[in-house]
Amino acid sequence: MAQYEAVIGIEAHVQIRTASKMFCSCPNRFGAEPNTLTCPVCMGMPGVLPTLNREAVRKAVTAGLMCGCEIARRSKFDRKNYFYPDLVKDYQITQYDQPICRNGKIHICGTGFSGEPLPDKYIGMTRIHMEEDPGKSFHFGNCSGLDYNRSGVPLLEIVSEPDMRSADEAYAYLTALKQIMQYADVSDCDMEKGQMRCDVNVSVRLRGSDAFGTKVEVKNLNSFRAAHRAVAYEIRRQIVLLESGGTVTQDTRGWNDDSGESYVMRTKENANDYRYFPEPDLLPVVFTEADIEEFRRNLPEVPEARRERFVRQYGLTPYDAQILTQDKAHADYFEKAAAKSQVPKLAANWFITDLLRLLSESGKTIGDCPVTPENLAALVNLVHGATINGKTAKTVFDEMFATGRDPAGIVKEKGLVQVTDESAVLTFVEQAIAANPAQVEQFRAGKEAVLQYLVGQTMRLSRGKANPQLVMKLLREQLTK
Ligand code: ADP
Ligand code: ZN
Ligand code: MG
């Protein structure tokens, strides 16, 4: 295995979030009853004309600029002709030789999916072009059905250079791409709703060789994990094939996630099988320098800039900022909580150590998180204002997550307000001292560590409500007098 090197390039499809479809005014919406979001244009009726969606174009340019692409001053649409039941017109409107964006790059670094360190490097982006999504076919029993609600939904096809060298790099590229698309406000990239799909191209060659090996394309991977598995599987399959004296054939394969194997779908078609030709019903998309400048000025914050701002503005460590900004929805949530928190840094700690854990344990996402950012901030402020201590706060937080209630209500109902009254705390301290003569002896003999034990006993007697700093102070006073 070691004398081979893998070469991987990825073609990703990302649905652009717009109010309406690419060439008609039907809503671009997921989950409606089949064929209720259609019109003569997206149903490919004779005699209709497409009208280009300005918002889709704007988002395509934004995506390109966020990935460092050159934006074409002039790009055009083409027809890609093929027959498939989900393609109502028998051609797809796409961009062939004049895509809207070219020559971008995406940075990957850190730790890979399998826990190995990744090389710090850029993956080149060959092009981004706009196209329309076809419909979707369903199979049930021995029938098939077609839903054209998706027909005409705007897509970006994002093609990478063959710059990746491992399944981990492919996974990291996809993760980084998704992050940028979310930050660019182009797409939510929700893979369960089909908003992001990818095909991986894989070849292997002997290390040190300049030429690429024959590539195989594995199509329609609907999770990053499946993409990672498919790449790893293909690399191994091709090496075993070559080692046994065989040759790789350039086919298009599918992926069976249950068996963990790829299978042949068809042998590779050529571009001229599609009879691409310019779309006669649409004008080219033309930008002036000033248009591009305008786009550039209105660009959203990129993840790296947001990370740096979090460090500056909220006093976070670069590591914390990195975790919080990985997912834009997480970063947005944190900023809402931070805005209402007396100490934003504490809100970050709660988010990273407790909220992320509870989300992953419960299989929830930040979108359906039972704790609102306002309630997280309220909890932070209760701790900061010493109304409750840190330990009680953990219990309150679990309850907030389980019920969606606000912290003040829980604290009040359960009588969890921190005891900060000296004489009340002193009673608990005296009880703890009386109940643990052996430990008291040890402490007096110089065993400093025993103090923690006595703090614990006092806290227990107060049912967790005493102020721990006060307990510590009073214990010391009592034991040393
Ligand atoms: P095709 O003509 O088959 O569509 P392209 O040249 O358009 O091929 O490339 C499609 C994708 O395959 C791109 O992401 C590209 O980086 C990748 N690719 C091209 N050649 C190879 C190769 N030898 N091994 C792995 N990936 C490759
Ligand atoms: Zn329509
Ligand atoms: Mg191609």
XYZ file of C-alpha atoms and ligand atoms in Angstrom:
510
model
C 0.000 0.000 0.000
C 2.716 2.441 1.038
C 4.254 2.765 -2.410
C 0.958 4.106 -3.792
C -0.465 7.582 -3.519
C -4.155 8.443 -3.884
C -5.411 11.402 -5.937
C -8.882 12.742 -5.213
C -11.041 15.464 -6.740
C -14.562 16.314 -5.635
C -17.630 17.616 -7.426
C -20.136 18.996 -4.924
C -23.684 20.144 -5.576
C -25.046 22.765 -3.234
C -28.645 23.987 -3.402
C -28.812 27.771 -3.253
C -31.268 29.064 -0.666
C -33.601 31.425 -2.558
C -37.280 32.278 -2.259
C -38.059 30.984 -5.735
C -36.610 28.569 -8.275
C -33.847 29.287 -10.780
C -35.982 30.091 -13.845
C -39.574 30.459 -12.620
C -41.413 31.904 -9.630
C -42.314 28.587 -7.947
C -41.225 28.459 -4.300
C -37.879 26.828 -3.559
C -39.051 24.845 -0.560
C -38.462 21.370 0.851
C -41.076 19.003 2.217
C -44.257 20.069 0.382
C -46.731 17.535 -1.070
C -45.292 16.121 -4.324
C -45.819 18.226 -7.451
C -47.501 21.126 -5.649
C -44.619 23.538 -6.294
C -44.595 23.406 -10.066
C -45.580 25.498 -13.069
C -45.344 25.154 -16.865
C -41.726 26.410 -16.804
C -40.285 23.916 -14.321
C -42.504 21.196 -15.820
C -40.879 21.804 -19.199
C -44.074 22.569 -21.116
C -43.644 23.614 -24.739
C -43.517 27.319 -25.507
C -42.462 28.589 -22.065
C -39.431 30.776 -21.396
C -37.040 30.740 -18.434
C -36.346 33.954 -16.449
C -33.093 34.039 -14.486
C -33.310 34.445 -10.692
C -31.170 37.435 -9.693
C -30.776 36.253 -6.087
C -29.363 32.906 -7.236
C -26.758 34.724 -9.323
C -25.882 37.040 -6.439
C -25.348 34.060 -4.136
C -23.261 32.238 -6.736
C -20.940 35.250 -6.928
C -20.815 35.497 -3.122
C -19.894 31.821 -2.868
C -17.140 32.323 -5.440
C -15.682 35.384 -3.742
C -15.699 33.654 -0.349
C -13.628 30.872 -1.929
C -11.200 33.312 -3.531
C -12.443 32.710 -7.094
C -12.176 34.995 -10.087
C -15.644 36.067 -11.154
C -16.292 35.865 -14.886
C -17.179 39.234 -16.433
C -19.298 37.208 -18.790
C -20.736 33.739 -18.310
C -23.484 31.927 -20.159
C -25.895 29.038 -19.852
C -25.889 25.821 -21.860
C -28.167 22.874 -22.348
C -26.945 19.465 -21.269
C -29.069 16.911 -23.092
C -29.916 13.508 -21.707
C -32.949 11.428 -20.962
C -33.975 10.550 -17.467
C -37.520 10.511 -16.031
C -36.689 13.127 -13.384
C -35.510 15.545 -16.075
C -38.765 16.915 -17.511
C -37.298 18.901 -20.402
C -34.833 16.174 -21.434
C -32.124 18.781 -20.958
C -30.682 20.515 -17.937
C -29.794 24.181 -18.029
C -26.229 24.419 -16.766
C -23.008 26.266 -17.561
C -20.516 24.406 -19.680
C -17.530 26.348 -20.997
C -18.122 29.732 -19.359
C -18.778 29.140 -15.659
C -19.482 32.061 -13.375
C -16.454 31.436 -11.066
C -12.979 29.941 -11.543
C -9.720 29.322 -9.697
C -10.628 29.412 -6.043
C -9.137 27.614 -3.091
C -10.148 26.217 0.259
C -7.925 25.887 3.288
C -7.769 22.653 5.294
C -5.807 22.017 8.507
C -6.155 20.516 11.958
C -7.081 16.949 12.732
C -8.664 14.609 10.209
C -11.747 12.421 10.501
C -9.645 9.451 11.634
C -7.778 11.464 14.236
C -4.544 11.814 12.244
C -3.133 15.323 11.752
C -3.921 16.892 8.382
C -1.353 18.701 6.271
C -1.928 22.455 6.383
C -2.768 23.119 2.742
C -5.056 24.646 0.164
C -7.279 22.561 -2.089
C -7.720 24.228 -5.451
C -11.182 24.909 -6.780
C -11.394 24.605 -10.545
C -14.781 26.212 -11.041
C -18.222 26.955 -9.702
C -21.119 26.982 -12.097
C -24.869 27.467 -11.793
C -27.387 24.882 -12.879
C -30.887 23.659 -12.118
C -31.756 20.625 -10.053
C -33.809 17.900 -11.720
C -36.852 16.379 -9.991
C -36.692 13.344 -7.764
C -37.887 9.802 -8.384
C -39.303 7.526 -5.699
C -39.727 3.788 -5.765
C -42.353 1.959 -3.771
C -43.480 -1.620 -4.244
C -43.235 -2.209 -7.970
C -44.151 1.372 -8.872
C -42.133 4.524 -9.302
C -43.258 8.077 -8.703
C -41.839 11.430 -9.694
C -41.846 14.610 -7.675
C -40.956 17.747 -9.620
C -41.007 20.131 -6.659
C -37.213 20.125 -6.831
C -37.164 20.577 -10.600
C -35.567 23.948 -11.314
C -34.177 24.577 -7.827
C -30.925 26.570 -8.183
C -27.712 24.639 -7.647
C -24.032 25.397 -7.547
C -21.744 22.738 -8.898
C -18.381 23.190 -7.225
C -15.505 21.299 -8.820
C -12.203 20.870 -7.005
C -8.771 20.288 -8.436
C -7.399 16.760 -7.920
C -5.481 18.069 -4.897
C -6.563 15.726 -2.117
C -4.403 12.754 -1.157
C -6.438 10.855 1.439
C -9.986 10.155 2.596
C -9.323 12.459 5.563
C -8.389 15.339 3.266
C -11.553 14.748 1.239
C -13.622 14.853 4.411
C -11.867 18.023 5.592
C -12.438 19.707 2.229
C -16.156 18.927 2.336
C -16.428 20.185 5.910
C -14.628 23.411 5.039
C -16.757 23.872 1.918
C -19.968 23.440 3.897
C -18.726 25.915 6.496
C -18.017 28.549 3.855
C -21.376 28.042 2.123
C -23.128 28.533 5.450
C -21.094 31.622 6.261
C -21.733 32.966 2.783
C -25.448 32.546 3.484
C -25.655 30.598 0.225
C -27.061 27.403 1.665
C -27.740 25.605 4.936
C -26.108 22.534 3.339
C -28.517 20.279 5.224
C -27.603 16.928 3.729
C -30.714 15.246 5.057
C -32.772 17.602 2.915
C -30.524 16.960 -0.067
C -29.120 20.490 0.045
C -25.579 19.221 -0.447
C -24.505 16.133 -2.407
C -21.178 15.056 -3.705
C -19.361 12.841 -6.162
C -15.781 11.788 -5.459
C -13.193 11.068 -8.146
C -10.453 8.724 -7.058
C -7.307 7.397 -8.705
C -4.063 5.936 -7.427
C -0.510 6.129 -8.753
C 2.930 5.035 -7.702
C 4.478 7.548 -5.329
C 6.845 9.871 -7.185
C 4.991 9.515 -10.476
C 3.889 12.729 -12.212
C 1.095 11.237 -14.261
C -2.344 10.622 -12.792
C -3.810 7.146 -12.787
C -7.189 6.333 -14.326
C -9.938 7.807 -12.166
C -13.207 6.345 -11.016
C -16.129 8.542 -10.064
C -18.330 7.483 -7.151
C -21.630 9.351 -7.432
C -24.388 10.584 -5.155
C -22.838 10.366 -1.732
C -25.257 11.855 0.721
C -23.124 12.207 3.811
C -19.527 13.224 4.463
C -19.036 9.969 6.304
C -20.180 8.041 3.228
C -17.772 10.127 1.117
C -14.925 9.299 3.480
C -15.758 5.578 3.389
C -16.191 5.539 -0.381
C -12.808 7.213 -0.944
C -11.033 4.840 1.446
C -12.752 1.864 -0.178
C -11.855 2.961 -3.733
C -8.208 3.598 -2.873
C -7.877 0.103 -1.469
C -9.858 -1.521 -4.286
C -7.742 0.119 -6.974
C -4.430 -0.759 -5.311
C -5.468 -4.386 -4.856
C -6.561 -4.468 -8.504
C -3.265 -3.038 -9.751
C -1.209 -5.282 -7.483
C -2.950 -8.347 -8.857
C -1.976 -7.310 -12.397
C -5.319 -5.736 -13.338
C -6.087 -2.267 -14.688
C -8.506 0.356 -13.427
C -11.331 1.108 -15.849
C -12.725 4.623 -15.905
C -16.238 3.905 -14.753
C -18.918 5.689 -12.833
C -19.791 3.864 -9.677
C -22.485 3.994 -7.035
C -22.001 3.512 -3.309
C -23.803 1.011 -1.119
C -23.449 2.339 2.403
C -24.864 -0.845 3.964
C -22.346 -3.212 2.412
C -19.588 -0.578 2.410
C -18.786 -1.221 -1.260
C -18.909 0.679 -4.524
C -20.459 -0.906 -7.615
C -20.375 -0.150 -11.351
C -23.230 2.054 -12.570
C -22.008 2.748 -16.081
C -18.811 3.111 -18.034
C -17.777 6.717 -18.465
C -19.742 8.909 -20.824
C -18.055 11.701 -22.755
C -19.000 15.345 -22.755
C -20.065 15.063 -26.384
C -22.624 12.417 -25.439
C -24.509 15.310 -23.842
C -24.536 17.478 -26.978
C -23.959 20.633 -24.936
C -25.044 23.777 -26.757
C -25.715 27.381 -25.674
C -29.127 27.968 -24.109
C -30.940 30.107 -26.689
C -33.580 31.417 -24.265
C -31.272 33.102 -21.741
C -28.947 36.089 -22.072
C -25.378 35.760 -20.835
C -24.639 37.032 -17.315
C -22.429 40.110 -17.623
C -20.766 42.059 -14.809
C -18.772 45.270 -14.813
C -15.777 45.853 -12.551
C -18.012 48.058 -10.417
C -20.568 45.243 -10.015
C -17.883 42.892 -8.739
C -16.529 45.574 -6.388
C -20.016 46.036 -5.011
C -20.299 42.285 -4.358
C -16.921 42.298 -2.683
C -17.866 45.160 -0.372
C -20.988 43.340 0.828
C -19.274 40.053 1.505
C -20.172 38.335 4.800
C -17.520 37.690 7.416
C -15.464 34.587 6.600
C -14.997 31.972 9.379
C -11.374 32.985 9.972
C -12.295 36.634 10.534
C -15.085 35.689 12.893
C -12.717 33.513 14.882
C -10.288 36.371 15.332
C -13.096 38.743 16.269
C -14.352 36.326 18.961
C -10.910 36.338 20.554
C -10.729 40.138 20.526
C -14.321 40.984 21.377
C -15.185 38.311 23.934
C -11.770 37.459 25.372
C -11.908 33.834 24.222
C -8.912 31.605 23.629
C -8.182 30.896 19.946
C -9.110 27.259 20.617
C -12.537 28.153 22.032
C -13.117 30.597 19.188
C -12.253 27.841 16.729
C -14.830 25.466 18.217
C -17.536 28.125 18.365
C -17.078 29.285 14.781
C -16.855 25.866 13.152
C -20.594 25.859 12.606
C -22.170 29.202 11.733
C -25.382 28.331 13.579
C -23.315 27.684 16.723
C -21.471 30.977 16.317
C -24.774 32.832 15.837
C -26.234 31.189 18.953
C -23.169 32.058 21.000
C -23.259 35.700 19.890
C -26.911 35.990 20.939
C -26.064 34.535 24.354
C -22.912 36.645 24.684
C -24.860 39.827 24.002
C -26.960 39.214 27.127
C -24.237 37.709 29.327
C -22.366 39.754 31.941
C -19.318 37.599 31.171
C -19.353 36.330 27.545
C -16.364 34.088 28.275
C -18.536 32.124 30.732
C -21.246 31.729 28.095
C -18.571 30.250 25.815
C -17.508 27.785 28.517
C -21.092 26.644 29.076
C -21.633 26.290 25.357
C -18.502 24.242 24.760
C -18.472 21.968 27.774
C -22.150 21.483 28.572
C -24.376 22.478 25.682
C -22.416 20.681 22.963
C -22.291 17.540 25.111
C -26.047 17.558 25.779
C -26.777 18.221 22.107
C -24.683 15.284 20.980
C -26.052 12.974 23.699
C -29.624 13.788 22.734
C -29.005 13.772 18.984
C -30.315 17.346 18.725
C -28.913 20.219 16.717
C -28.589 23.851 17.736
C -31.672 24.499 15.588
C -33.880 22.515 17.957
C -31.929 23.230 21.137
C -34.343 23.468 24.080
C -32.190 26.117 25.790
C -32.563 29.531 24.182
C -29.506 31.820 24.008
C -31.336 34.215 26.354
C -31.774 31.467 28.947
C -28.131 30.441 28.686
C -27.184 34.075 29.330
C -29.590 34.216 32.279
C -27.880 31.164 33.788
C -24.439 32.697 33.315
C -25.649 35.837 35.066
C -27.111 33.871 37.988
C -23.718 32.221 38.531
C -21.777 35.437 38.020
C -24.062 37.319 40.415
C -23.568 34.489 42.967
C -27.282 33.680 43.126
C -26.360 30.044 42.543
C -23.018 28.289 42.727
C -21.320 26.491 39.842
C -22.349 23.050 40.995
C -26.018 23.917 41.372
C -25.835 25.606 37.975
C -24.974 22.243 36.381
C -28.154 20.715 37.788
C -30.180 23.721 36.706
C -28.701 23.518 33.219
C -29.603 19.835 32.841
C -33.137 20.739 33.861
C -33.216 23.648 31.382
C -32.127 21.318 28.608
C -34.672 18.674 29.543
C -37.625 21.050 29.868
C -36.772 24.245 27.989
C -37.583 26.266 31.137
C -35.789 29.425 32.234
C -33.187 29.140 35.013
C -34.715 31.637 37.453
C -37.948 29.630 37.538
C -36.100 26.389 38.261
C -33.947 27.968 40.965
C -36.997 29.452 42.653
C -39.137 26.321 42.457
C -36.413 24.029 43.794
C -35.111 26.448 46.398
C -31.591 26.382 44.962
C -30.550 29.911 45.814
C -27.003 29.901 47.086
C -26.527 30.299 50.834
C -24.127 33.201 51.310
C -25.200 34.170 54.788
C -22.127 33.679 57.030
C -23.947 32.413 60.099
C -25.979 29.912 58.036
C -22.872 28.583 56.320
C -21.011 28.492 59.639
C -23.631 26.078 61.018
C -22.850 23.625 58.179
C -19.113 24.086 58.721
C -19.424 23.324 62.430
C -21.501 20.235 61.690
C -18.906 18.982 59.211
C -16.083 19.520 61.701
C -17.972 17.712 64.436
C -18.785 14.766 62.171
C -15.223 14.227 60.878
C -12.797 14.299 63.817
C -10.209 12.062 62.110
C -9.932 14.326 59.066
C -9.807 17.409 61.262
C -6.893 15.788 63.130
C -5.093 15.081 59.851
C -5.536 18.645 58.671
C -4.196 20.025 61.913
C -1.212 17.691 61.540
C -0.391 19.461 58.272
C -2.260 17.434 55.634
C -3.564 20.391 53.612
C -5.328 18.180 51.026
C -7.914 17.053 53.572
C -9.460 20.517 53.417
C -11.066 19.664 50.065
C -12.716 16.665 51.670
C -14.154 18.804 54.433
C -15.384 21.376 51.895
C -17.166 18.505 50.130
C -18.762 17.336 53.371
C -19.941 20.861 54.187
C -21.377 21.305 50.707
C -23.213 18.018 51.105
C -24.711 19.137 54.407
C -25.918 22.335 52.690
C -27.418 20.163 49.935
C -25.059 21.819 47.467
C -26.306 25.327 48.137
C -23.524 26.877 50.219
C -21.149 29.301 48.561
C -18.000 27.176 48.163
C -15.565 30.090 48.595
C -17.245 31.030 51.835
C -17.171 27.419 53.034
C -13.466 27.266 52.347
C -12.777 30.500 54.202
C -14.857 29.598 57.270
C -13.412 26.061 57.444
C -9.903 27.456 57.473
C -10.787 29.930 60.180
C -12.433 27.278 62.345
C -9.635 24.734 61.900
C -6.789 27.107 62.587
C -8.155 28.932 65.578
P -14.625 14.536 -16.313
O -14.286 15.020 -17.643
O -14.590 13.075 -16.145
O -15.844 15.175 -15.739
P -12.970 16.438 -15.001
O -11.625 16.701 -15.544
O -14.056 17.401 -15.283
O -13.400 14.980 -15.405
O -12.808 16.283 -13.440
C -13.848 15.908 -12.627
C -13.302 15.796 -11.220
O -12.360 14.737 -11.151
C -12.569 17.020 -10.726
O -12.901 17.244 -9.369
C -11.114 16.651 -10.867
O -10.314 17.301 -9.908
C -11.126 15.179 -10.624
N -10.068 14.440 -11.303
C -9.616 14.617 -12.558
N -8.657 13.713 -12.845
C -8.500 12.943 -11.728
C -7.665 11.822 -11.402
N -6.823 11.288 -12.252
N -7.804 11.306 -10.163
C -8.675 11.800 -9.278
N -9.468 12.847 -9.548
C -9.400 13.404 -10.744
Zn -42.049 26.553 -11.733
Mg -16.385 17.223 -15.679
